[in-house]
Structure formats: C-alpha cells, structure tokens
Amino acid sequence: MGFEELNPKARTALTQRYPGLDVLVSDPANAQTASRANLTSHLTPRDEHYIRTHHRTPDIDADEWVVSVTGLVECEAEIGMTELRCDFPTESVIHMMECSGNSRAYFDPEAEGDQWGDGAIGSAVWTGTPVRAVLDEYGAAADEGLWLSAMGGEAPPDKDVFCRSIPMSKIVDDCLLAYEMNGSPMTREHGYPVRLIVPGWFGNNSVKWVKEVRVMEEMVHGEEWTDRDGQDYTEYQQSSYRIIPVQDDEPTHHASVDVFSTYDQFTEAVEEVRNAYLFDQLVKSLIIAPADNTTLSTSTVELAGIAWSGEERVKGVEISTDGGDSWHDTELVGPDLGPYAPTKFRHVWKPDPGEHTLCSRATDEAERTQPATVSDPEQELRGIENDQYPWNKKGYGNNAYLPHAITVEVDE
Ligand SMILES: Nc1nc2c(c(=O)[nH]1)N[C@H]1C(S)=C(S)[C@@H](COP(=O)(O)O)O[C@H]1N2
Ligand SMILES: [Mo]
C-alpha cells in the first residue's frame, strides 16, 4: 500500500523547503536523503535528514500544545512546552535513525509500501527532556516489564493514531522528549514541537507530535485500543512494523514480549513471537566514497563510509573489492560520539585496472554481522539465517550487504 499523491502543490513546496531530499510522496511528507554523500559526516544536516510520515504534517502552535502523562502514575498531568523545557533537566543524544522501510527497494519480488532506496537514514543531535525525569515527577511506576505508550497527535479522526509502546527499561535508560534537532528548533516535519527519541531503535519507535504518554502494564493491544474513542491505536504497534514471511497473514497481537532485541526475536523468540517487532536497529554500513558508477584513475584510492547499529555498538567494518569473495579490515575513524552515533571507516586500496564491486560488512559487539543477500520469499525465513536476510511482506529491516554494493571502473 503506497501513498497516492493527494496534492501536487505539496511536492513543490516540500522540494523547495528541503532541496537535499528526494521526495517519494509529498502529502503526507515522505522524502529520503538525495545522495549518500549527504551522510559523509557524523551528523546529517537537519534539512537533509529523511522524513517519514503517515498522515498530513500538523501545524501546531507550541504555546497551546500539551503532553498528557497518564496511566500508572500517582497523578495524571498535562505538561506545556515551556514547562517541559524549563522545569526538567535537559539531555542530548546523537542517534543515527533508520526507517525500518529503508532499503525496501532492494527486495525482489517487490515488497509492499513506498520504495525507499538507502536514504531513509539520518544522524542528528536530539535535545530534550529525559522521559525518566517526567515519570519521576508524577510518581509513575517504572518497573521492568511495564511499557510506555507514546501517541502522536496528528491523526485525523478517521485515521489510526500513530502509537508505539516502548519497554520501560529502555524508556528510563535513555529516551527523550525532544524539542531540538542539531541545535536548531525541530522542523514541523520532524515532529515540532515535541517528539519521542528512542536512541538506537528503528525510526518507527520515535513518535512525533507526542500528545500523550501512558504508563501501562502491557503494549497497546485488544479492544480497548483498537477502538479508543473511535480510533485504532494498535495498527502501528501490532500490525505494521512486524516481520511477516509470505505464508503468514495478520501477525498475532501480543500483550507483552520479554525479548526486545529485534535480532534476538528473529532467533531465540521465534516460537513465542513468530513475527518479530521492529525495535532496535540491525547493524549496517554504507560505502560513501568513491561514489557508485564512477571511473577512477589513481593508483591509490581511499574507500570511506559509515556504519551504525542498534543497542550494540559497531565493533568493526570489513570491506571487499571483489563483490564479497575476500574481505579486509578497515580503520574506524573519528571521535566517539556515544553508542548511537554512526561510526566512520576508511581503507586504503591499491586497485588493479578493471571493474570492481565494492561492499562493506559491519559487525556489532554481539558479533552479529550483516548477511550477504535478501532471501527468496519461498524460503519463508523469519530471521537472518545462512547469510540471508528474510524477505518479508512489508519490506522491513534490510541490512544485507550485496544490495548496497557499488561498482567502480579503474582505468589502466
Ligand atoms: N506521530 C507520528 N510519529 C512518527 C511517524 C508518524 O507517521 N507519525 N512516523 C514514524 C516513522 S515510520 C519514522 S521512520 C520516523 C521518522 O522520523 P523523521 O521524519 O524525523 O525522519 O518517525 C516516526 N514517528
Ligand atoms: Mo519508518
């Protein structure tokens, strides 16, 4: 189910506002970074960070906006934006955010949804109030096993509310109610005036335009949440953002799961969960230089790129100049900007003349490595197996390295 272009004028407006993005659909706003070169730095310029939205972007007056704190709290509360900024501590985190639909265009056969290339990623310094401080203030229960459901305020009354339930252990660890991006106010498209940031987790967890955070014993599921004042709050938690092999229909909605790592759900918890939830990101990398389809005429070439992951840091990146037959270690360079920032790598290459397929393969601290290819649907995989990423109906999570390879020609 792709989006239809509802409003052609919106495309022009979005393109003019964000010249560094390629617009897939403009209304609602969906755009990816126009070139891998935009990702050269540890931070992506604010206006080159991808945009992914399900409903029309709301035009919110920050002076009027309140975030409701509800559920298992001593007293329910409403927080205005000034209060959120001034009455609580401020923290920042650098987070390389990837949309779970990034690299969907490399699925064969084509998966459902907008055909994102590899530009639905971006790294930013997000600044805001730690959710932990808000929960402390209102006497919220914060025990392990609980969930915090964050709800977007933009859905029109006839549409599903964008709502995500996040495990409380992650929330109190490092999640933010963010109001600034790269030291500038957040733009409307990125969630102005306030969004949740779940560092290291796929973008779908970082709810924009937050209107309510609710402390709950379970994730949103069941009748209470499929029809809450006439709106469905479960779609984006329980139906979308699950790994669904070709033979499965609607995935089972769960009240709770104990394994949060997306990768571990692929493997250890398959029996219990069956269709993994897209929670933390999978380790992945991209070659940024040289650019794809270029001709090189030097005898020494610097290969450079970026790598990122989820809850486990990037441990190393290997590079291949022969399409994955042989591999070389690369050097990780640059400052340590925290566990969720991208890592840059480089490798000096003395090429032979001819055509070369260059690919990079990152490994995280838990020794998880990028697989080579995406599987055929007929294999019905539910997780990474035999060096293959599971083809899945909605085209999520593709971190296989061969689809991301580039080709260069080296002159005599
Ligand atoms: N309220 C709300 N929050 C949302 C979304 C949305 O449609 N509505 N999209 C999600 C998805 S799928 C992604 S990948 C990220 C994208 O954040 P960005 O547009 O700032 O890049 O926002 C998430 N938060
Ligand atoms: Mo996404």
Tab-separated table of C-alpha atoms and ligand atoms in Angstrom:
chain	number	residue	atom	x	y	z
A	1	MET	CA	0.000	0.000	0.000
A	2	GLY	CA	1.881	3.060	-1.236
A	3	PHE	CA	0.642	6.579	-0.864
A	4	GLU	CA	-1.208	8.488	-3.527
A	5	GLU	CA	-0.155	11.992	-4.371
A	6	LEU	CA	-3.054	13.950	-2.847
A	7	ASN	CA	-1.744	17.380	-3.553
A	8	PRO	CA	0.729	18.139	-6.370
A	9	LYS	CA	1.489	21.608	-4.986
A	10	ALA	CA	2.755	19.977	-1.809
A	11	ARG	CA	5.571	18.348	-3.799
A	12	THR	CA	6.877	21.699	-4.989
A	13	ALA	CA	6.621	23.165	-1.501
A	14	LEU	CA	8.451	20.239	0.100
A	15	THR	CA	11.160	20.200	-2.587
A	16	GLN	CA	11.759	23.904	-2.162
A	17	ARG	CA	11.979	23.631	1.612
A	18	TYR	CA	14.232	20.549	1.501
A	19	PRO	CA	16.472	20.730	-1.594
A	20	GLY	CA	18.746	18.000	-0.153
A	21	LEU	CA	15.942	15.426	-0.136
A	22	ASP	CA	14.363	13.304	-2.852
A	23	VAL	CA	10.621	13.350	-2.381
A	24	LEU	CA	8.911	9.941	-2.662
A	25	VAL	CA	5.477	11.277	-1.724
A	26	SER	CA	4.793	14.823	-0.639
A	27	ASP	CA	1.384	14.607	1.047
A	28	PRO	CA	1.893	13.048	3.515
A	29	ALA	CA	5.586	14.084	3.501
A	30	ASN	CA	7.968	11.211	2.694
A	31	ALA	CA	11.467	12.015	1.461
A	32	GLN	CA	14.916	10.426	1.614
A	33	THR	CA	18.343	11.964	1.613
A	34	ALA	CA	19.224	12.673	-2.024
A	35	SER	CA	22.701	11.170	-2.031
A	36	ARG	CA	24.962	9.016	0.111
A	37	ALA	CA	27.325	11.984	0.080
A	38	ASN	CA	24.904	13.752	2.470
A	39	LEU	CA	25.861	11.135	5.063
A	40	THR	CA	29.611	11.810	4.942
A	41	SER	CA	29.733	13.486	8.342
A	42	HIS	CA	28.888	12.082	11.796
A	43	LEU	CA	25.865	14.386	11.701
A	44	THR	CA	23.390	14.826	8.870
A	45	PRO	CA	22.403	18.462	8.275
A	46	ARG	CA	18.909	18.934	9.679
A	47	ASP	CA	17.313	19.575	6.319
A	48	GLU	CA	18.970	16.537	4.708
A	49	HIS	CA	17.612	14.105	7.334
A	50	TYR	CA	14.920	11.864	5.815
A	51	ILE	CA	11.237	12.432	6.578
A	52	ARG	CA	8.737	9.621	7.087
A	53	THR	CA	5.105	10.410	7.853
A	54	HIS	CA	1.808	8.527	7.668
A	55	HIS	CA	-0.647	11.397	7.980
A	56	ARG	CA	-0.568	15.007	6.847
A	57	THR	CA	2.005	17.064	8.800
A	58	PRO	CA	0.199	19.016	11.535
A	59	ASP	CA	0.610	22.762	12.004
A	60	ILE	CA	0.925	23.001	15.775
A	61	ASP	CA	1.047	26.126	17.942
A	62	ALA	CA	3.691	25.251	20.561
A	63	ASP	CA	2.178	27.705	23.066
A	64	GLU	CA	-1.049	25.721	23.041
A	65	TRP	CA	0.434	22.210	22.945
A	66	VAL	CA	0.331	19.937	25.990
A	67	VAL	CA	1.648	16.421	26.577
A	68	SER	CA	-0.637	14.345	28.819
A	69	VAL	CA	1.002	11.954	31.274
A	70	THR	CA	-1.469	9.168	32.070
A	71	GLY	CA	-1.884	5.579	33.243
A	72	LEU	CA	0.090	4.123	36.163
A	73	VAL	CA	1.088	7.457	37.709
A	74	GLU	CA	0.290	8.966	41.124
A	75	CYS	CA	-1.267	11.990	39.498
A	76	GLU	CA	-2.115	12.414	35.841
A	77	ALA	CA	-0.768	15.650	34.397
A	78	GLU	CA	-0.589	17.903	31.375
A	79	ILE	CA	2.745	19.497	30.532
A	80	GLY	CA	3.057	22.593	28.383
A	81	MET	CA	6.096	23.150	26.197
A	82	THR	CA	7.601	25.893	28.415
A	83	GLU	CA	7.249	23.646	31.452
A	84	LEU	CA	8.820	20.731	29.580
A	85	ARG	CA	11.832	22.880	28.647
A	86	CYS	CA	12.269	24.802	31.901
A	87	ASP	CA	11.119	22.592	34.775
A	88	PHE	CA	13.088	19.481	33.838
A	89	PRO	CA	16.716	18.598	33.092
A	90	THR	CA	17.978	18.771	29.531
A	91	GLU	CA	19.892	15.982	27.800
A	92	SER	CA	21.202	15.352	24.297
A	93	VAL	CA	21.930	12.219	22.312
A	94	ILE	CA	23.348	11.596	18.862
A	95	HIS	CA	21.205	8.992	17.166
A	96	MET	CA	21.605	7.530	13.693
A	97	MET	CA	17.948	6.868	12.902
A	98	GLU	CA	16.921	4.435	10.214
A	99	CYS	CA	13.401	3.887	8.935
A	100	SER	CA	12.512	0.202	9.033
A	101	GLY	CA	11.445	0.545	5.390
A	102	ASN	CA	14.895	1.796	4.355
A	103	SER	CA	16.388	-0.339	1.521
A	104	ARG	CA	12.976	-1.842	0.765
A	105	ALA	CA	13.579	-1.117	-2.922
A	106	TYR	CA	16.185	-3.922	-2.906
A	107	PHE	CA	13.574	-6.608	-2.171
A	108	ASP	CA	12.867	-8.924	-5.095
A	109	PRO	CA	9.994	-9.507	-5.618
A	110	GLU	CA	8.917	-6.030	-4.586
A	111	ALA	CA	7.572	-5.664	-1.034
A	112	GLU	CA	4.531	-3.551	-0.099
A	113	GLY	CA	4.995	0.151	0.556
A	114	ASP	CA	6.984	3.103	-0.693
A	115	GLN	CA	10.169	2.042	-2.439
A	116	TRP	CA	12.837	3.628	-0.225
A	117	GLY	CA	16.385	3.293	-1.569
A	118	ASP	CA	19.134	3.620	1.019
A	119	GLY	CA	18.428	7.241	2.016
A	120	ALA	CA	15.872	6.782	4.804
A	121	ILE	CA	18.555	7.328	7.438
A	122	GLY	CA	19.982	10.351	9.206
A	123	SER	CA	22.111	11.213	12.200
A	124	ALA	CA	21.218	14.129	14.472
A	125	VAL	CA	21.856	15.541	17.935
A	126	TRP	CA	18.454	15.388	19.580
A	127	THR	CA	17.949	17.558	22.666
A	128	GLY	CA	15.089	17.432	25.126
A	129	THR	CA	13.783	16.215	28.458
A	130	PRO	CA	14.601	12.687	29.611
A	131	VAL	CA	11.316	10.783	29.902
A	132	ARG	CA	12.650	9.359	33.180
A	133	ALA	CA	12.519	12.853	34.752
A	134	VAL	CA	8.884	13.320	33.744
A	135	LEU	CA	7.950	9.917	35.151
A	136	ASP	CA	9.760	10.699	38.433
A	137	GLU	CA	7.940	13.999	38.762
A	138	TYR	CA	4.489	12.444	38.543
A	139	GLY	CA	5.225	9.342	40.616
A	140	ALA	CA	4.984	6.911	37.735
A	141	ALA	CA	5.576	3.213	38.121
A	142	ALA	CA	8.783	2.456	36.255
A	143	ASP	CA	9.317	-1.233	36.963
A	144	GLU	CA	10.863	-3.548	34.438
A	145	GLY	CA	8.148	-5.270	32.416
A	146	LEU	CA	5.977	-2.152	32.147
A	147	TRP	CA	5.519	-0.240	28.884
A	148	LEU	CA	5.218	3.396	27.970
A	149	SER	CA	2.877	4.090	25.073
A	150	ALA	CA	3.579	7.318	23.190
A	151	MET	CA	0.801	8.653	20.993
A	152	GLY	CA	1.056	11.017	18.065
A	153	GLY	CA	-1.371	13.903	17.982
A	154	GLU	CA	-1.663	14.343	14.213
A	155	ALA	CA	-4.073	11.643	13.015
A	156	PRO	CA	-7.395	12.956	11.711
A	157	PRO	CA	-10.446	11.395	13.477
A	158	ASP	CA	-10.973	8.804	10.718
A	159	LYS	CA	-7.346	7.571	10.729
A	160	ASP	CA	-5.299	5.272	13.002
A	161	VAL	CA	-3.309	7.007	15.714
A	162	PHE	CA	0.465	6.592	15.381
A	163	CYS	CA	1.176	4.991	18.751
A	164	ARG	CA	4.179	2.958	19.932
A	165	SER	CA	4.621	1.007	23.156
A	166	ILE	CA	8.246	1.086	24.337
A	167	PRO	CA	9.613	-1.153	27.128
A	168	MET	CA	10.019	0.802	30.376
A	169	SER	CA	13.634	-0.380	30.798
A	170	LYS	CA	14.556	1.423	27.556
A	171	ILE	CA	12.460	4.475	28.403
A	172	VAL	CA	14.149	5.101	31.755
A	173	ASP	CA	17.560	4.343	30.318
A	174	ASP	CA	17.852	6.996	27.624
A	175	CYS	CA	14.654	8.064	25.838
A	176	LEU	CA	13.975	11.773	25.359
A	177	LEU	CA	11.012	14.014	24.729
A	178	ALA	CA	12.966	16.045	22.207
A	179	TYR	CA	12.310	19.574	21.014
A	180	GLU	CA	15.597	20.443	19.283
A	181	MET	CA	17.474	18.890	16.368
A	182	ASN	CA	21.135	19.706	15.653
A	183	GLY	CA	20.876	22.756	17.900
A	184	SER	CA	18.012	24.252	15.920
A	185	PRO	CA	14.299	24.065	16.575
A	186	MET	CA	12.818	20.914	15.086
A	187	THR	CA	11.036	21.460	11.802
A	188	ARG	CA	7.338	20.639	11.552
A	189	GLU	CA	8.033	17.514	9.518
A	190	HIS	CA	10.337	16.066	12.199
A	191	GLY	CA	7.797	16.413	14.995
A	192	TYR	CA	7.568	20.032	16.135
A	193	PRO	CA	7.016	20.885	18.939
A	194	VAL	CA	7.903	17.593	20.647
A	195	ARG	CA	8.737	14.025	19.709
A	196	LEU	CA	9.944	10.892	21.417
A	197	ILE	CA	13.503	9.803	20.624
A	198	VAL	CA	14.313	6.140	21.219
A	199	PRO	CA	18.088	6.055	20.559
A	200	GLY	CA	19.369	3.097	18.536
A	201	TRP	CA	15.875	1.924	17.633
A	202	PHE	CA	14.239	1.987	14.209
A	203	GLY	CA	12.587	5.321	13.404
A	204	ASN	CA	9.056	3.968	13.803
A	205	ASN	CA	9.587	3.959	17.582
A	206	SER	CA	10.341	7.683	17.792
A	207	VAL	CA	6.792	9.043	17.823
A	208	LYS	CA	6.449	12.600	16.511
A	209	TRP	CA	3.975	15.287	17.687
A	210	VAL	CA	3.528	13.487	21.038
A	211	LYS	CA	0.205	14.285	22.695
A	212	GLU	CA	0.102	11.588	25.387
A	213	VAL	CA	2.485	9.228	27.147
A	214	ARG	CA	0.787	6.473	29.116
A	215	VAL	CA	2.393	4.105	31.618
A	216	MET	CA	0.885	0.653	31.063
A	217	GLU	CA	1.226	-2.961	32.116
A	218	GLU	CA	1.029	-4.117	28.507
A	219	MET	CA	1.586	-2.885	24.985
A	220	VAL	CA	-1.389	-1.354	23.208
A	221	HIS	CA	-3.487	-4.312	22.054
A	222	GLY	CA	-7.045	-5.593	22.264
A	223	GLU	CA	-10.453	-3.949	22.022
A	224	GLU	CA	-9.710	-1.133	24.404
A	225	TRP	CA	-7.045	0.077	21.968
A	226	THR	CA	-8.477	-0.924	18.596
A	227	ASP	CA	-11.362	1.399	19.405
A	228	ARG	CA	-10.377	4.153	21.797
A	229	ASP	CA	-12.822	6.989	21.185
A	230	GLY	CA	-13.374	5.628	17.690
A	231	GLN	CA	-9.690	5.407	16.719
A	232	ASP	CA	-7.357	2.417	16.371
A	233	TYR	CA	-4.120	2.773	18.366
A	234	THR	CA	-2.794	-0.730	17.667
A	235	GLU	CA	-2.114	-0.687	13.905
A	236	TYR	CA	1.423	0.738	14.078
A	237	GLN	CA	2.438	-1.428	17.046
A	238	GLN	CA	0.877	-4.799	16.302
A	239	SER	CA	0.245	-5.000	12.532
A	240	SER	CA	2.731	-2.696	10.844
A	241	TYR	CA	6.408	-2.961	11.807
A	242	ARG	CA	6.415	-6.750	12.141
A	243	ILE	CA	8.467	-9.239	10.079
A	244	ILE	CA	5.859	-11.179	8.098
A	245	PRO	CA	7.020	-14.005	5.806
A	246	VAL	CA	4.999	-14.709	2.671
A	247	GLN	CA	2.916	-17.548	4.163
A	248	ASP	CA	1.693	-15.617	7.225
A	249	ASP	CA	-1.395	-13.436	7.372
A	250	GLU	CA	-2.078	-10.932	10.153
A	251	PRO	CA	0.541	-11.404	12.904
A	252	THR	CA	-0.649	-12.316	16.394
A	253	HIS	CA	-1.056	-9.288	18.642
A	254	HIS	CA	0.838	-9.768	21.894
A	255	ALA	CA	0.100	-8.192	25.254
A	256	SER	CA	3.797	-8.249	26.070
A	257	VAL	CA	7.107	-9.713	24.934
A	258	ASP	CA	10.243	-10.202	27.051
A	259	VAL	CA	12.842	-10.097	24.296
A	260	PHE	CA	13.288	-6.587	22.944
A	261	SER	CA	16.266	-7.057	20.650
A	262	THR	CA	14.921	-7.280	17.097
A	263	TYR	CA	17.706	-9.689	16.175
A	264	ASP	CA	17.076	-11.964	19.150
A	265	GLN	CA	13.380	-12.092	18.313
A	266	PHE	CA	14.469	-13.406	14.901
A	267	THR	CA	16.269	-16.272	16.522
A	268	GLU	CA	15.590	-17.048	20.192
A	269	ALA	CA	11.999	-15.966	20.484
A	270	VAL	CA	10.693	-17.067	17.109
A	271	GLU	CA	8.372	-19.656	18.603
A	272	GLU	CA	6.864	-17.225	21.035
A	273	VAL	CA	6.702	-14.045	18.949
A	274	ARG	CA	6.776	-15.568	15.421
A	275	ASN	CA	6.715	-12.170	13.729
A	276	ALA	CA	9.484	-10.012	15.174
A	277	TYR	CA	8.683	-6.425	16.175
A	278	LEU	CA	10.954	-3.777	14.648
A	279	PHE	CA	12.547	-2.484	17.845
A	280	ASP	CA	16.312	-1.854	17.893
A	281	GLN	CA	18.210	-1.388	14.629
A	282	LEU	CA	20.307	-4.044	12.912
A	283	VAL	CA	24.000	-3.486	12.225
A	284	LYS	CA	24.547	-1.965	8.783
A	285	SER	CA	27.031	0.057	6.727
A	286	LEU	CA	27.331	2.047	3.515
A	287	ILE	CA	30.287	2.981	1.342
A	288	ILE	CA	30.151	6.731	0.775
A	289	ALA	CA	33.322	7.273	-1.258
A	290	PRO	CA	34.028	6.687	-4.040
A	291	ALA	CA	30.549	7.218	-5.473
A	292	ASP	CA	28.711	4.475	-7.343
A	293	ASN	CA	29.346	4.148	-11.089
A	294	THR	CA	32.463	6.282	-11.163
A	295	THR	CA	35.698	5.847	-13.058
A	296	LEU	CA	38.881	6.095	-11.017
A	297	SER	CA	42.284	6.874	-12.457
A	298	THR	CA	44.524	6.891	-9.394
A	299	SER	CA	46.712	4.089	-8.133
A	300	THR	CA	45.726	4.693	-4.505
A	301	VAL	CA	42.070	5.074	-3.509
A	302	GLU	CA	40.601	5.893	-0.127
A	303	LEU	CA	37.445	3.882	0.495
A	304	ALA	CA	35.294	5.503	3.177
A	305	GLY	CA	31.885	5.006	4.672
A	306	ILE	CA	29.652	4.869	7.719
A	307	ALA	CA	28.275	2.110	9.895
A	308	TRP	CA	25.613	2.056	12.598
A	309	SER	CA	23.650	-0.417	14.683
A	310	GLY	CA	21.102	-0.753	17.481
A	311	GLU	CA	21.722	-1.462	21.162
A	312	GLU	CA	25.174	-2.928	20.479
A	313	ARG	CA	27.944	-0.718	19.165
A	314	VAL	CA	29.701	-1.270	15.863
A	315	LYS	CA	32.822	-3.315	16.572
A	316	GLY	CA	34.358	-3.413	13.108
A	317	VAL	CA	33.757	-2.971	9.412
A	318	GLU	CA	35.281	-5.089	6.651
A	319	ILE	CA	35.440	-4.141	3.028
A	320	SER	CA	35.519	-6.228	-0.132
A	321	THR	CA	36.630	-5.038	-3.560
A	322	ASP	CA	35.577	-8.255	-5.318
A	323	GLY	CA	31.870	-8.499	-4.537
A	324	GLY	CA	32.271	-10.318	-1.235
A	325	ASP	CA	34.810	-13.043	-2.160
A	326	SER	CA	37.582	-11.661	0.023
A	327	TRP	CA	37.500	-9.190	2.913
A	328	HIS	CA	39.854	-6.644	4.511
A	329	ASP	CA	39.585	-4.934	7.882
A	330	THR	CA	39.055	-1.181	7.822
A	331	GLU	CA	40.155	1.506	10.237
A	332	LEU	CA	37.422	3.114	12.353
A	333	VAL	CA	37.995	6.864	12.499
A	334	GLY	CA	36.678	9.928	14.246
A	335	PRO	CA	35.502	10.897	17.700
A	336	ASP	CA	33.431	8.692	19.976
A	337	LEU	CA	30.085	10.430	19.901
A	338	GLY	CA	28.280	7.877	22.022
A	339	PRO	CA	26.737	4.464	21.494
A	340	TYR	CA	24.121	5.501	18.940
A	341	ALA	CA	26.188	7.765	16.678
A	342	PRO	CA	27.392	6.479	13.318
A	343	THR	CA	30.948	5.180	13.004
A	344	LYS	CA	33.134	6.226	10.069
A	345	PHE	CA	35.515	3.780	8.439
A	346	ARG	CA	38.307	4.017	5.879
A	347	HIS	CA	40.576	1.708	3.941
A	348	VAL	CA	43.363	2.465	1.501
A	349	TRP	CA	43.084	0.423	-1.689
A	350	LYS	CA	45.595	-0.053	-4.499
A	351	PRO	CA	43.336	-1.255	-7.263
A	352	ASP	CA	44.054	-3.261	-10.410
A	353	PRO	CA	42.523	-1.875	-13.599
A	354	GLY	CA	39.022	-3.080	-14.477
A	355	GLU	CA	35.549	-3.151	-12.959
A	356	HIS	CA	35.159	-3.763	-9.225
A	357	THR	CA	32.178	-4.396	-6.948
A	358	LEU	CA	32.789	-2.785	-3.559
A	359	CYS	CA	30.826	-3.764	-0.487
A	360	SER	CA	31.113	-3.229	3.246
A	361	ARG	CA	30.109	-5.529	6.075
A	362	ALA	CA	29.778	-4.267	9.654
A	363	THR	CA	29.767	-6.389	12.811
A	364	ASP	CA	28.454	-5.309	16.213
A	365	GLU	CA	29.752	-6.037	19.728
A	366	ALA	CA	27.401	-9.013	19.959
A	367	GLU	CA	29.184	-10.482	16.877
A	368	ARG	CA	26.169	-10.021	14.650
A	369	THR	CA	27.174	-9.375	11.075
A	370	GLN	CA	25.363	-8.112	8.008
A	371	PRO	CA	24.136	-11.008	5.840
A	372	ALA	CA	25.060	-11.185	2.141
A	373	THR	CA	21.675	-11.141	0.400
A	374	VAL	CA	17.905	-10.991	0.868
A	375	SER	CA	16.277	-14.446	0.751
A	376	ASP	CA	13.648	-15.631	-1.708
A	377	PRO	CA	10.128	-15.401	-0.245
A	378	GLU	CA	9.714	-19.186	-0.746
A	379	GLN	CA	12.343	-19.783	1.907
A	380	GLU	CA	9.885	-18.418	4.453
A	381	LEU	CA	12.610	-17.194	6.815
A	382	ARG	CA	11.645	-15.328	9.984
A	383	GLY	CA	15.108	-14.067	10.747
A	384	ILE	CA	18.669	-13.929	9.419
A	385	GLU	CA	19.810	-17.449	8.501
A	386	ASN	CA	22.576	-18.811	6.256
A	387	ASP	CA	23.848	-15.343	5.432
A	388	GLN	CA	20.398	-14.289	4.172
A	389	TYR	CA	18.072	-11.544	5.323
A	390	PRO	CA	14.430	-12.686	5.496
A	391	TRP	CA	12.319	-11.379	2.618
A	392	ASN	CA	9.186	-10.081	4.352
A	393	LYS	CA	5.887	-8.738	3.063
A	394	LYS	CA	6.325	-5.189	4.274
A	395	GLY	CA	9.970	-4.982	3.326
A	396	TYR	CA	11.446	-4.070	6.705
A	397	GLY	CA	14.935	-4.079	8.131
A	398	ASN	CA	17.054	-4.969	5.076
A	399	ASN	CA	20.709	-4.884	6.172
A	400	ALA	CA	22.151	-7.267	3.550
A	401	TYR	CA	25.448	-6.001	2.118
A	402	LEU	CA	25.309	-7.093	-1.534
A	403	PRO	CA	22.261	-4.980	-2.426
A	404	HIS	CA	24.192	-1.996	-1.038
A	405	ALA	CA	27.350	-2.654	-3.083
A	406	ILE	CA	28.712	-0.088	-5.539
A	407	THR	CA	30.524	-0.507	-8.835
A	408	VAL	CA	33.614	1.407	-9.928
A	409	GLU	CA	35.772	1.246	-13.022
A	410	VAL	CA	39.538	1.630	-12.588
A	411	ASP	CA	41.474	2.978	-15.598
A	412	GLU	CA	44.616	1.363	-16.983
B	1	LIG	N1	3.199	10.687	15.074
B	1	LIG	C1	3.986	10.057	14.196
B	1	LIG	N2	5.227	9.712	14.568
B	1	LIG	C2	6.042	9.081	13.696
B	1	LIG	C3	5.615	8.748	12.395
B	1	LIG	C4	4.293	9.156	12.018
B	1	LIG	O1	3.849	8.930	10.892
B	1	LIG	N3	3.513	9.801	12.950
B	1	LIG	N4	6.464	8.059	11.552
B	1	LIG	C5	7.486	7.243	12.217
B	1	LIG	C6	8.456	6.640	11.331
B	1	LIG	S1	7.946	5.256	10.499
B	1	LIG	C7	9.747	7.080	11.258
B	1	LIG	S2	10.893	6.250	10.341
B	1	LIG	C8	10.178	8.301	11.980
B	1	LIG	C9	10.756	9.315	11.005
B	1	LIG	O2	11.201	10.458	11.658
B	1	LIG	P1	11.677	11.711	10.775
B	1	LIG	O3	10.546	12.064	9.839
B	1	LIG	O4	12.028	12.790	11.713
B	1	LIG	O5	12.867	11.224	9.997
B	1	LIG	O6	9.116	8.916	12.670
B	1	LIG	C10	8.219	8.027	13.291
B	1	LIG	N5	7.292	8.767	14.115
B	2	MO	MO	9.819	4.300	9.449
